[in-house]
Structure formats: C-alpha cells, structure tokens
Short mmCIF file of C-alpha atoms in Angstrom, two decimals:
data_model
loop_
_atom_site.label_atom_id
_atom_site.label_comp_id
_atom_site.label_asym_id
_atom_site.label_seq_id
_atom_site.Cartn_x
_atom_site.Cartn_y
_atom_site.Cartn_z
CA UNK W 1070 34.45 34.15 -7.64
CA UNK W 1071 35.16 35.57 -11.07
CA UNK W 1072 38.50 33.81 -11.19
CA UNK W 1073 36.80 30.55 -10.20
CA UNK W 1074 34.13 30.55 -12.90
CA UNK W 1075 35.92 32.22 -15.76
CA UNK W 1076 37.77 30.19 -18.31
CA UNK W 1077 39.64 31.61 -21.32
CA UNK W 1078 37.38 30.82 -24.27
CA UNK W 1079 38.61 29.27 -27.50
CA UNK W 1080 38.10 31.40 -30.64
CA UNK W 1081 34.46 31.55 -31.71
CA UNK W 1082 32.88 30.30 -28.55
CA UNK W 1083 31.39 32.55 -25.86
CA UNK W 1084 31.60 31.77 -22.18
CA UNK W 1085 28.46 31.76 -20.07
CA UNK W 1086 29.21 33.01 -16.54
CA UNK W 1087 25.77 32.18 -15.20
CA UNK W 1088 27.07 30.85 -11.87
CA UNK W 1089 28.99 34.05 -11.11
CA UNK W 1090 26.17 36.29 -12.20
CA UNK W 1091 23.68 34.33 -10.09
CA UNK W 1092 25.84 34.65 -7.01
CA UNK W 1093 26.55 38.29 -7.48
CA UNK W 1094 22.86 39.10 -8.06
CA UNK W 1095 21.97 37.18 -4.91
CA UNK W 1096 24.59 39.06 -2.89
CA UNK W 1097 23.33 42.45 -4.19
CA UNK W 1098 19.76 41.60 -3.29
CA UNK W 1099 20.84 40.53 0.21
CA UNK W 1100 23.50 43.20 0.77
CA UNK W 1101 21.75 44.41 3.96
CA UNK W 1102 22.63 41.07 5.47
CA UNK W 1103 26.34 41.59 4.74
CA UNK W 1104 28.66 39.14 3.09
CA UNK W 1105 27.24 36.04 4.71
CA UNK W 1106 24.76 35.24 1.91
CA UNK W 1107 27.46 35.24 -0.77
CA UNK W 1108 29.78 33.25 1.45
CA UNK W 1109 27.23 30.50 2.10
CA UNK W 1110 26.56 30.09 -1.70
CA UNK W 1111 30.24 30.20 -2.55
CA UNK W 1112 30.80 27.32 -0.10
CA UNK W 1113 28.33 25.25 -2.11
CA UNK W 1114 30.02 25.97 -5.39
CA UNK W 1115 33.65 25.83 -4.39
CA UNK W 1116 33.95 22.22 -3.38
CA UNK W 1117 37.35 20.48 -3.74
CA UNK W 1118 37.71 18.94 -7.21
CA UNK W 1119 37.94 15.23 -7.66
CA UNK W 1120 40.52 13.60 -9.89
CA UNK W 1121 40.88 15.42 -13.18
CA UNK W 1122 39.68 13.83 -16.40
CA UNK W 1123 42.44 11.45 -17.41
CA UNK W 1124 41.89 11.74 -21.17
CA UNK W 1125 42.96 14.62 -23.36
CA UNK W 1126 42.54 18.13 -21.97
CA UNK W 1127 39.03 19.40 -22.39
CA UNK W 1128 38.66 22.21 -24.84
CA UNK W 1129 35.53 24.25 -25.24
CA UNK W 1130 33.24 26.42 -23.17
CA UNK W 1131 30.58 25.46 -20.72
CA UNK W 1132 27.63 26.15 -22.94
CA UNK W 1133 26.58 26.09 -26.58
CA UNK W 1134 27.17 29.14 -28.70
CA UNK W 1135 24.34 31.52 -29.63
CA UNK W 1136 24.25 30.02 -33.11
CA UNK W 1137 24.05 26.47 -31.82
CA UNK W 1138 21.28 27.39 -29.37
CA UNK W 1139 19.27 29.01 -32.15
CA UNK W 1140 19.67 26.08 -34.49
CA UNK W 1141 18.69 23.52 -31.90
CA UNK W 1142 15.74 25.58 -30.72
CA UNK W 1143 14.66 26.01 -34.32
CA UNK W 1144 15.02 22.37 -35.43
CA UNK W 1145 15.02 20.24 -32.35
CA UNK W 1146 18.32 18.57 -33.25
CA UNK W 1147 21.92 19.41 -34.16
CA UNK W 1148 24.86 17.57 -35.76
CA UNK W 1149 28.12 17.81 -33.91
CA UNK W 1150 30.89 17.15 -36.46
CA UNK W 1151 34.10 15.14 -35.97
CA UNK W 1152 33.48 14.03 -32.37
CA UNK W 1153 35.52 10.94 -33.00
CA UNK W 1154 38.88 10.72 -34.76
CA UNK W 1155 39.39 8.39 -37.74
CA UNK W 1156 41.32 6.04 -35.44
CA UNK W 1157 38.46 5.91 -32.96
CA UNK W 1158 35.94 5.23 -35.70
CA UNK W 1159 38.18 2.42 -36.99
CA UNK W 1160 38.41 0.91 -33.51
CA UNK W 1161 34.71 1.06 -32.83
CA UNK W 1162 33.92 -0.64 -36.12
CA UNK W 1163 36.51 -3.34 -35.50
CA UNK W 1164 34.89 -4.03 -32.12
CA UNK W 1165 31.45 -4.31 -33.70
CA UNK W 1166 32.77 -6.63 -36.38
CA UNK W 1167 34.31 -8.85 -33.71
CA UNK W 1168 30.96 -9.06 -31.94
CA UNK W 1169 28.74 -9.33 -35.00
CA UNK W 1170 27.67 -12.84 -33.98
CA UNK W 1171 26.14 -11.35 -30.85
CA UNK W 1172 23.85 -9.08 -32.83
CA UNK W 1173 20.14 -9.78 -32.29
CA UNK W 1174 17.90 -9.19 -35.30
CA UNK W 1175 14.46 -7.70 -34.76
CA UNK W 1176 12.99 -10.30 -37.06
CA UNK W 1177 9.80 -11.29 -35.15
CA UNK W 1178 6.63 -9.51 -36.01
CA UNK W 1179 6.24 -7.83 -32.61
CA UNK W 1180 9.76 -6.42 -32.90
CA UNK W 1181 9.32 -4.88 -36.36
CA UNK W 1182 9.74 -1.16 -36.55
CA UNK W 1183 7.67 -0.43 -39.67
CA UNK W 1184 4.39 -1.32 -41.26
CA UNK W 1185 5.01 -3.79 -44.08
CA UNK W 1186 4.70 -2.28 -47.52
CA UNK W 1187 5.17 1.29 -46.43
CA UNK W 1188 7.93 3.72 -47.47
CA UNK W 1189 10.18 2.92 -44.48
CA UNK W 1190 9.81 -0.91 -44.62
CA UNK W 1191 12.67 -1.46 -47.06
CA UNK W 1192 13.09 -3.74 -50.08
CA UNK W 1193 14.50 -6.99 -48.71
CA UNK W 1194 12.45 -7.78 -45.61
CA UNK W 1195 15.58 -7.40 -43.53
CA UNK W 1196 15.36 -5.99 -39.97
CA UNK W 1197 17.55 -3.97 -37.69
CA UNK W 1198 20.26 -5.70 -35.63
CA UNK W 1199 20.82 -4.59 -32.01
CA UNK W 1200 23.92 -5.17 -29.91
CA UNK W 1201 23.94 -4.43 -26.18
CA UNK W 1202 26.65 -4.42 -23.61
CA UNK W 1203 28.83 -1.78 -25.29
CA UNK W 1204 30.18 -0.57 -21.88
CA UNK W 1205 30.98 -4.10 -20.70
CA UNK W 1206 33.67 -5.19 -23.18
CA UNK W 1207 36.75 -4.16 -21.24
CA UNK W 1208 39.06 -1.16 -21.34
CA UNK W 1209 40.14 -1.53 -24.98
CA UNK W 1210 36.90 -2.48 -26.73
CA UNK W 1211 34.60 -0.19 -24.77
CA UNK W 1212 36.81 2.83 -24.67
CA UNK W 1213 35.38 4.66 -27.67
CA UNK W 1214 31.80 4.05 -26.66
CA UNK W 1215 32.47 5.21 -23.09
CA UNK W 1216 34.20 8.38 -24.31
CA UNK W 1217 30.81 9.80 -25.36
CA UNK W 1218 29.63 10.07 -21.71
CA UNK W 1219 31.77 13.16 -20.99
CA UNK W 1220 33.36 13.91 -24.34
CA UNK W 1221 34.93 17.40 -24.41
CA UNK W 1222 33.15 18.27 -27.70
CA UNK W 1223 29.78 17.24 -26.28
CA UNK W 1224 29.97 18.71 -22.81
CA UNK W 1225 28.80 22.20 -23.90
CA UNK W 1226 25.73 20.59 -25.55
CA UNK W 1227 24.95 18.31 -22.65
CA UNK W 1228 25.26 21.18 -20.12
CA UNK W 1229 23.06 23.52 -22.18
CA UNK W 1230 20.33 20.98 -23.18
CA UNK W 1231 20.26 18.99 -19.94
CA UNK W 1232 21.93 21.10 -17.26
CA UNK W 1233 24.78 20.37 -14.87
CA UNK W 1234 24.65 16.92 -13.33
CA UNK W 1235 23.14 15.35 -16.46
CA UNK W 1236 22.83 11.56 -16.44
CA UNK W 1237 22.65 8.62 -18.78
CA UNK W 1238 19.07 7.36 -18.76
CA UNK W 1239 19.03 4.27 -21.05
CA UNK W 1240 21.47 1.48 -21.66
CA UNK W 1241 23.41 2.38 -24.83
CA UNK W 1242 23.43 -0.11 -27.69
CA UNK W 1243 24.91 -0.45 -31.18
CA UNK W 1244 22.84 -0.83 -34.33
CA UNK W 1245 23.66 -2.44 -37.70
CA UNK W 1246 21.63 -2.76 -40.92
CA UNK W 1247 22.14 -4.30 -44.30
CA UNK W 1248 21.11 -2.73 -47.59
CA UNK W 1249 17.36 -2.84 -48.08
CA UNK W 1250 16.48 -3.42 -44.44
CA UNK W 1251 13.62 -1.61 -42.77
CA UNK W 1252 13.85 1.72 -41.06
CA UNK W 1253 11.77 2.92 -38.09
CA UNK W 1254 8.32 4.41 -38.13
CA UNK W 1255 8.29 8.05 -36.96
CA UNK W 1256 7.71 8.28 -33.21
CA UNK W 1257 8.16 10.57 -30.18
CA UNK W 1258 7.25 14.20 -29.93
CA UNK W 1259 6.53 16.63 -27.13
CA UNK W 1260 3.02 16.14 -28.42
CA UNK W 1261 2.99 12.44 -29.26
CA UNK W 1262 2.84 12.16 -33.05
CA UNK W 1263 0.50 9.13 -32.93
CA UNK W 1264 -1.97 10.10 -30.20
CA UNK W 1265 -1.73 13.90 -30.01
CA UNK W 1266 -1.27 13.69 -26.22
CA UNK W 1267 1.35 15.61 -24.22
CA UNK W 1268 4.55 13.70 -23.56
CA UNK W 1269 6.10 15.19 -20.36
CA UNK W 1270 8.77 12.48 -20.23
CA UNK W 1271 9.99 13.42 -23.72
CA UNK W 1272 9.15 17.13 -23.71
CA UNK W 1273 11.26 19.98 -25.05
CA UNK W 1274 10.89 23.19 -23.02
CA UNK W 1275 12.27 26.72 -23.08
CA UNK W 1276 11.89 29.15 -20.22
CA UNK W 1277 13.88 32.16 -18.98
CA UNK W 1278 16.75 31.60 -21.47
CA UNK W 1279 17.03 27.94 -20.50
CA UNK W 1280 16.62 24.98 -22.88
CA UNK W 1281 15.71 21.62 -21.37
CA UNK W 1282 15.21 18.24 -22.99
CA UNK W 1283 13.47 15.74 -20.72
CA UNK W 1284 15.21 13.08 -22.77
CA UNK W 1285 18.03 13.70 -25.22
CA UNK W 1286 18.89 11.20 -27.96
CA UNK W 1287 22.55 10.92 -28.92
CA UNK W 1288 23.30 8.97 -32.09
CA UNK W 1289 26.96 8.20 -32.73
CA UNK W 1290 27.58 7.68 -36.46
CA UNK W 1291 30.14 4.96 -37.28
CA UNK W 1292 29.70 5.02 -41.05
CA UNK W 1293 28.87 7.83 -43.49
CA UNK W 1294 25.13 8.56 -43.97
CA UNK W 1295 25.08 10.32 -47.35
CA UNK W 1296 22.08 11.84 -49.10
CA UNK W 1297 19.63 9.11 -50.05
CA UNK W 1298 21.33 6.40 -47.86
CA UNK W 1299 18.50 6.33 -45.34
CA UNK W 1300 18.95 5.79 -41.64
CA UNK W 1301 18.13 8.36 -38.99
CA UNK W 1302 15.49 10.88 -40.06
CA UNK W 1303 13.68 13.66 -38.23
CA UNK W 1304 10.89 16.19 -38.60
CA UNK W 1305 12.57 19.52 -37.84
CA UNK W 1306 10.58 21.81 -35.58
CA UNK W 1307 8.17 19.04 -34.48
CA UNK W 1308 9.41 19.45 -30.89
CA UNK W 1309 7.19 22.56 -30.78
CA UNK W 1310 4.21 21.11 -32.61
CA UNK W 1311 0.81 21.16 -30.84
CA UNK W 1312 -1.07 18.67 -32.97
CA UNK W 1313 -1.18 15.03 -33.91
CA UNK W 1314 0.77 14.01 -37.02
CA UNK W 1315 -1.29 13.73 -40.21
CA UNK W 1316 -2.37 10.24 -41.20
CA UNK W 1317 0.27 8.37 -43.25
CA UNK W 1318 3.15 10.68 -42.36
CA UNK W 1319 4.47 8.34 -39.61
CA UNK W 1320 5.04 5.69 -42.30
CA UNK W 1321 6.71 8.10 -44.71
CA UNK W 1322 3.75 7.95 -47.05
CA UNK W 1323 2.72 11.58 -46.92
CA UNK W 1324 4.37 15.01 -46.47
CA UNK W 1325 7.76 13.44 -47.11
CA UNK W 1326 9.35 16.81 -47.87
CA UNK W 1327 9.20 17.54 -44.10
CA UNK W 1328 10.98 14.31 -43.13
CA UNK W 1329 14.73 15.00 -43.26
CA UNK W 1330 17.66 12.55 -43.31
CA UNK W 1331 20.67 14.57 -42.04
CA UNK W 1332 23.88 13.92 -43.99
CA UNK W 1333 26.54 12.79 -41.57
CA UNK W 1334 30.05 11.35 -41.66
CA UNK W 1335 31.57 8.66 -39.54
CA UNK W 1336 32.55 10.18 -36.21
CA UNK W 1337 29.72 12.74 -36.18
CA UNK W 1338 27.09 12.81 -33.44
CA UNK W 1339 23.45 13.74 -33.89
CA UNK W 1340 21.88 15.18 -30.70
CA UNK W 1341 18.11 15.37 -30.79
CA UNK W 1342 15.31 16.03 -28.37
CA UNK W 1343 13.10 12.98 -27.99
CA UNK W 1344 10.41 15.60 -28.15
CA UNK W 1345 11.32 15.98 -31.86
CA UNK W 1346 9.54 13.42 -33.99
CA UNK W 1347 12.16 11.08 -35.46
CA UNK W 1348 12.67 7.61 -36.92
CA UNK W 1349 14.71 5.96 -39.64
CA UNK W 1350 14.38 5.57 -43.38
CA UNK W 1351 15.10 2.21 -44.98
CA UNK W 1352 18.84 1.68 -45.32
CA UNK W 1353 19.81 1.81 -49.03
CA UNK W 1354 23.60 2.06 -48.98
CA UNK W 1355 25.73 -0.90 -49.94
CA UNK W 1356 27.84 -0.27 -46.84
CA UNK W 1357 26.47 -1.74 -43.60
CA UNK W 1358 24.86 0.88 -41.45
CA UNK W 1359 26.42 1.20 -38.00
CA UNK W 1360 25.55 3.58 -35.19
CA UNK W 1361 25.49 3.60 -31.36
CA UNK W 1362 22.47 5.09 -29.58
CA UNK W 1363 22.50 6.75 -26.12
CA UNK W 1364 19.84 8.67 -24.17
CA UNK W 1365 20.60 11.29 -21.52
CA UNK W 1366 18.40 13.19 -19.05
CA UNK W 1367 18.66 16.11 -16.67
CA UNK W 1368 19.78 15.32 -13.10
CA UNK W 1369 16.25 14.88 -11.72
CA UNK W 1370 14.55 13.36 -14.80
CA UNK W 1371 14.10 9.65 -15.42
CA UNK W 1372 12.51 7.48 -18.09
CA UNK W 1373 14.39 4.20 -18.07
CA UNK W 1374 14.84 1.92 -15.05
CA UNK W 1375 18.17 0.24 -15.78
CA UNK W 1376 19.90 2.30 -13.16
CA UNK W 1377 17.88 0.35 -10.60
CA UNK W 1378 19.47 -2.94 -11.76
CA UNK W 1379 17.61 -6.17 -12.44
CA UNK W 1380 15.11 -7.95 -10.19
CA UNK W 1381 17.76 -8.29 -7.54
CA UNK W 1382 18.66 -4.59 -7.65
CA UNK W 1383 22.21 -3.41 -7.69
CA UNK W 1384 22.17 -0.55 -10.21
CA UNK W 1385 23.98 -0.50 -13.57
CA UNK W 1386 26.01 -3.60 -14.35
CA UNK W 1387 29.27 -3.54 -12.44
CA UNK W 1388 31.31 -4.11 -15.60
CA UNK W 1389 30.10 -0.78 -16.95
CA UNK W 1390 32.23 1.03 -14.30
CA UNK W 1391 35.53 -0.66 -15.28
CA UNK W 1392 38.14 1.95 -16.33
CA UNK W 1393 35.75 4.92 -16.19
CA UNK W 1394 37.07 8.34 -15.33
CA UNK W 1395 35.45 10.34 -12.52
CA UNK W 1396 33.64 12.41 -15.11
CA UNK W 1397 32.27 9.38 -16.85
CA UNK W 1398 31.19 7.84 -13.49
CA UNK W 1399 29.28 11.04 -12.68
CA UNK W 1400 27.06 10.45 -15.72
CA UNK W 1401 25.98 7.08 -14.36
CA UNK W 1402 24.60 8.54 -11.12
CA UNK W 1403 20.88 7.88 -10.43
CA UNK W 1404 18.40 10.72 -10.59
CA UNK W 1405 18.53 13.15 -7.66
CA UNK W 1406 19.03 16.93 -7.27
CA UNK W 1407 22.40 18.57 -7.66
CA UNK W 1408 22.42 20.01 -4.15
CA UNK W 1409 22.28 16.56 -2.63
CA UNK W 1410 26.02 15.80 -3.14
CA UNK W 1411 25.78 15.22 -6.88
CA UNK W 1412 29.08 15.09 -8.80
CA UNK W 1413 29.11 17.76 -11.53
CA UNK W 1414 31.48 17.76 -14.44
CA UNK W 1415 33.43 21.05 -14.72
CA UNK W 1416 34.68 22.72 -17.90
CA UNK W 1417 38.22 21.43 -17.35
CA UNK W 1418 36.99 17.87 -16.94
CA UNK W 1419 37.36 17.70 -13.21
CA UNK W 1420 34.41 16.68 -11.00
CA UNK W 1421 33.09 18.76 -8.15
CA UNK W 1422 30.39 17.86 -5.62
CA UNK W 1423 27.45 20.29 -5.23
CA UNK W 1424 26.29 20.13 -1.63
CA UNK W 1425 24.50 21.81 1.22
CA UNK W 1426 25.90 23.07 4.51
CA UNK W 1427 27.05 20.47 7.03
CA UNK W 1428 24.58 21.84 9.56
CA UNK W 1429 21.64 21.15 7.22
CA UNK W 1430 22.88 17.67 6.55
CA UNK W 1431 23.24 16.97 10.26
CA UNK W 1432 19.68 18.31 10.80
CA UNK W 1433 18.36 15.82 8.21
CA UNK W 1434 20.16 12.98 9.98
CA UNK W 1435 18.66 14.03 13.32
CA UNK W 1436 15.13 14.29 11.89
CA UNK W 1437 15.04 11.30 9.48
CA UNK W 1438 17.88 9.16 10.85
CA UNK W 1439 19.20 9.13 7.32
CA UNK W 1440 21.85 11.07 5.40
CA UNK W 1441 19.35 12.38 2.87
CA UNK W 1442 15.70 13.42 3.17
#
C-alpha cells in the first residue's frame, strides 16, 4: 500500500499520503476482524489504470503545499504562475484572433455587467466580448484550452480544493475587452454580497483539514494584467464574510482599498472560490484584454446544466471530446460519487476507476434492475 500511494516528491513540495493513512487507520481499528477489512478497501483503491496521460509527464505532488493552503484559505484565491508556455500563449491568442468575428458583445442593456456611471463602467461605453466553443475547434486550435482540464501544474490545486473526481461544471469561454470597456460589478460570495443570504452552491468550507469549494473559478490569463490595467478583481477574505457588502462597494464606489486587482502575466492562472466576492475593473490597458474562464466543482456538486445537453439531451457537445486524453475526459463526467465507478486522475496522469465490490453491484442490479442505485 505504501509503495502504491507514495510518489517521490519534487523539491519544495510535500506529499500527502491521506489514502494510505486512512486505510491503515481503518485496518488498525478493525484488527480483530483480521486482514479482510484492509483487503476490501485496497481492492477499491487498486484498480487497473487506464491509458496514461499522453502529454508531458506530470510533475508535482497530489496536494497543495502548506504555504499554498494557507494563502488560499486566507484570501480565497491564488495565482498559479507560468501554467502555459510562451508558445502556448501565442497559439491561444492566434486562435482567438482567427475567431474574433465570432465574438458576441454584451452590448444590450440586459447584458451589461455594470451600473452606468460607476467606477467599473469604463470610459468608452464599450462592453465585454464573449466567445464560446473553445473545446470545439479541433485538435490544433482547442489544444491549449483543453490542457487546463488536467494540467500537471493545476492538479494539486484541483485535488486539494475540489477533491478527487473533480469535474467541469460550466462551459468554458474566452473573453476579450478593448481599452475603456466596462468591467463587472462585484458578485458572488459564500454569503451573497448583494442580499446577505447564504450561497450553498458557491460556498467555501473548511472542516477536518479539508478545503472545499462548491464552485471554483479558473481564469486563464492570455495577456499581462499589470497594476492599474483593470480586469479581474477580488475582495480577499470575503469567502469567510458573514455579512452583506456595504452599499456602493459592489460598484467600486466605496471601500476600494479592499478590492484587489491581482497582477498577472500571460500564461498565469487565477484560481478563486466563487464564494470569494469578485468582479472586474474597467479595462484600461492599450492591449486588448484576453482571458478564458472555466468553473469546476467537486464530484457530487453541480451548478450548471450543460452536462445534460440541450433540450434533446445528449450531454456535453460531442465535439468537445475530440482528441481528449483519458484524464481530460474524466473531468467531463457528470456529477456522481467517486465510489460509483468514477474515473479519478492519479498523480502520474493515469486514470483509475474507484468502485465497489462486484457483489454489491450485483445486489443493486437484483434489487433495482439497474447497474446503479
């Protein structure tokens, strides 16, 4: 068991052997029953691996470091530097440029993201441009955007913040903005910043040394966001707030010293709990703003409904699955518990199925006339 769960850590990153410890503790508590208890649990964990991740070898441990955990728990967000290479950033931008005519501007009044005349509303009257379908452009054009699903530099963060078996919850989409265009009024919060009510579908929780984000935002930066440029902003620590936001703060009119615009470079990723109040400042750089936004959830959490398909059903669009690795496909699974044959991404990039005993599965079929209860 120790050999199975242990991986030699890179310098500076600790390895969390929670699976081994859990099994050994369980065996100790049930030692009077002999080795059968440990054997049954080991059977669940040690399933044959699926095809290994076909991209570069995964480096990194299974969990965030102690420093990273502290900073995320403190602030409700973290910047992961240099997730993409310069070449990948260049390719992603070239793809966006090629599809710029497909951008849809949020120009109509019901689509506006700010209150006119407030601090976030910009100087030109311009609006944000949205571009969907980023996973449906073929192997070459979608490759960079798909790489985020199970990226080796992000896996430790996904596994710590969402747990094994994490899933994509929303359709990802690219964003562009011109200089002077509006930002986005502050929104979200474990306690909704506008109403002061509890948001269980966005909530940040900590219990028994486990962090969980009901919904995790993942913003891939494709251009530099320097100090004063605008773009993504956040209220650090608001994921733990218990009160409604003060009047005017959502529009950037008051208490602006608490609204932070993280400085990021192209290729960085900002991970943030949707329970942390966030938004966007008006874009003020001469360079066009470009990002891609994803949202992820734990295995059994769900907010969006795209995984159900359109009115005719059918799940995610079929083109999204083209050229995906097994690890990336695992992230597109619908919400259900790990023990019900869910593919889990391992630290080496392989995929293993977490399951129950064949006898229990046969019992369910006998009782319900179905493979799953």
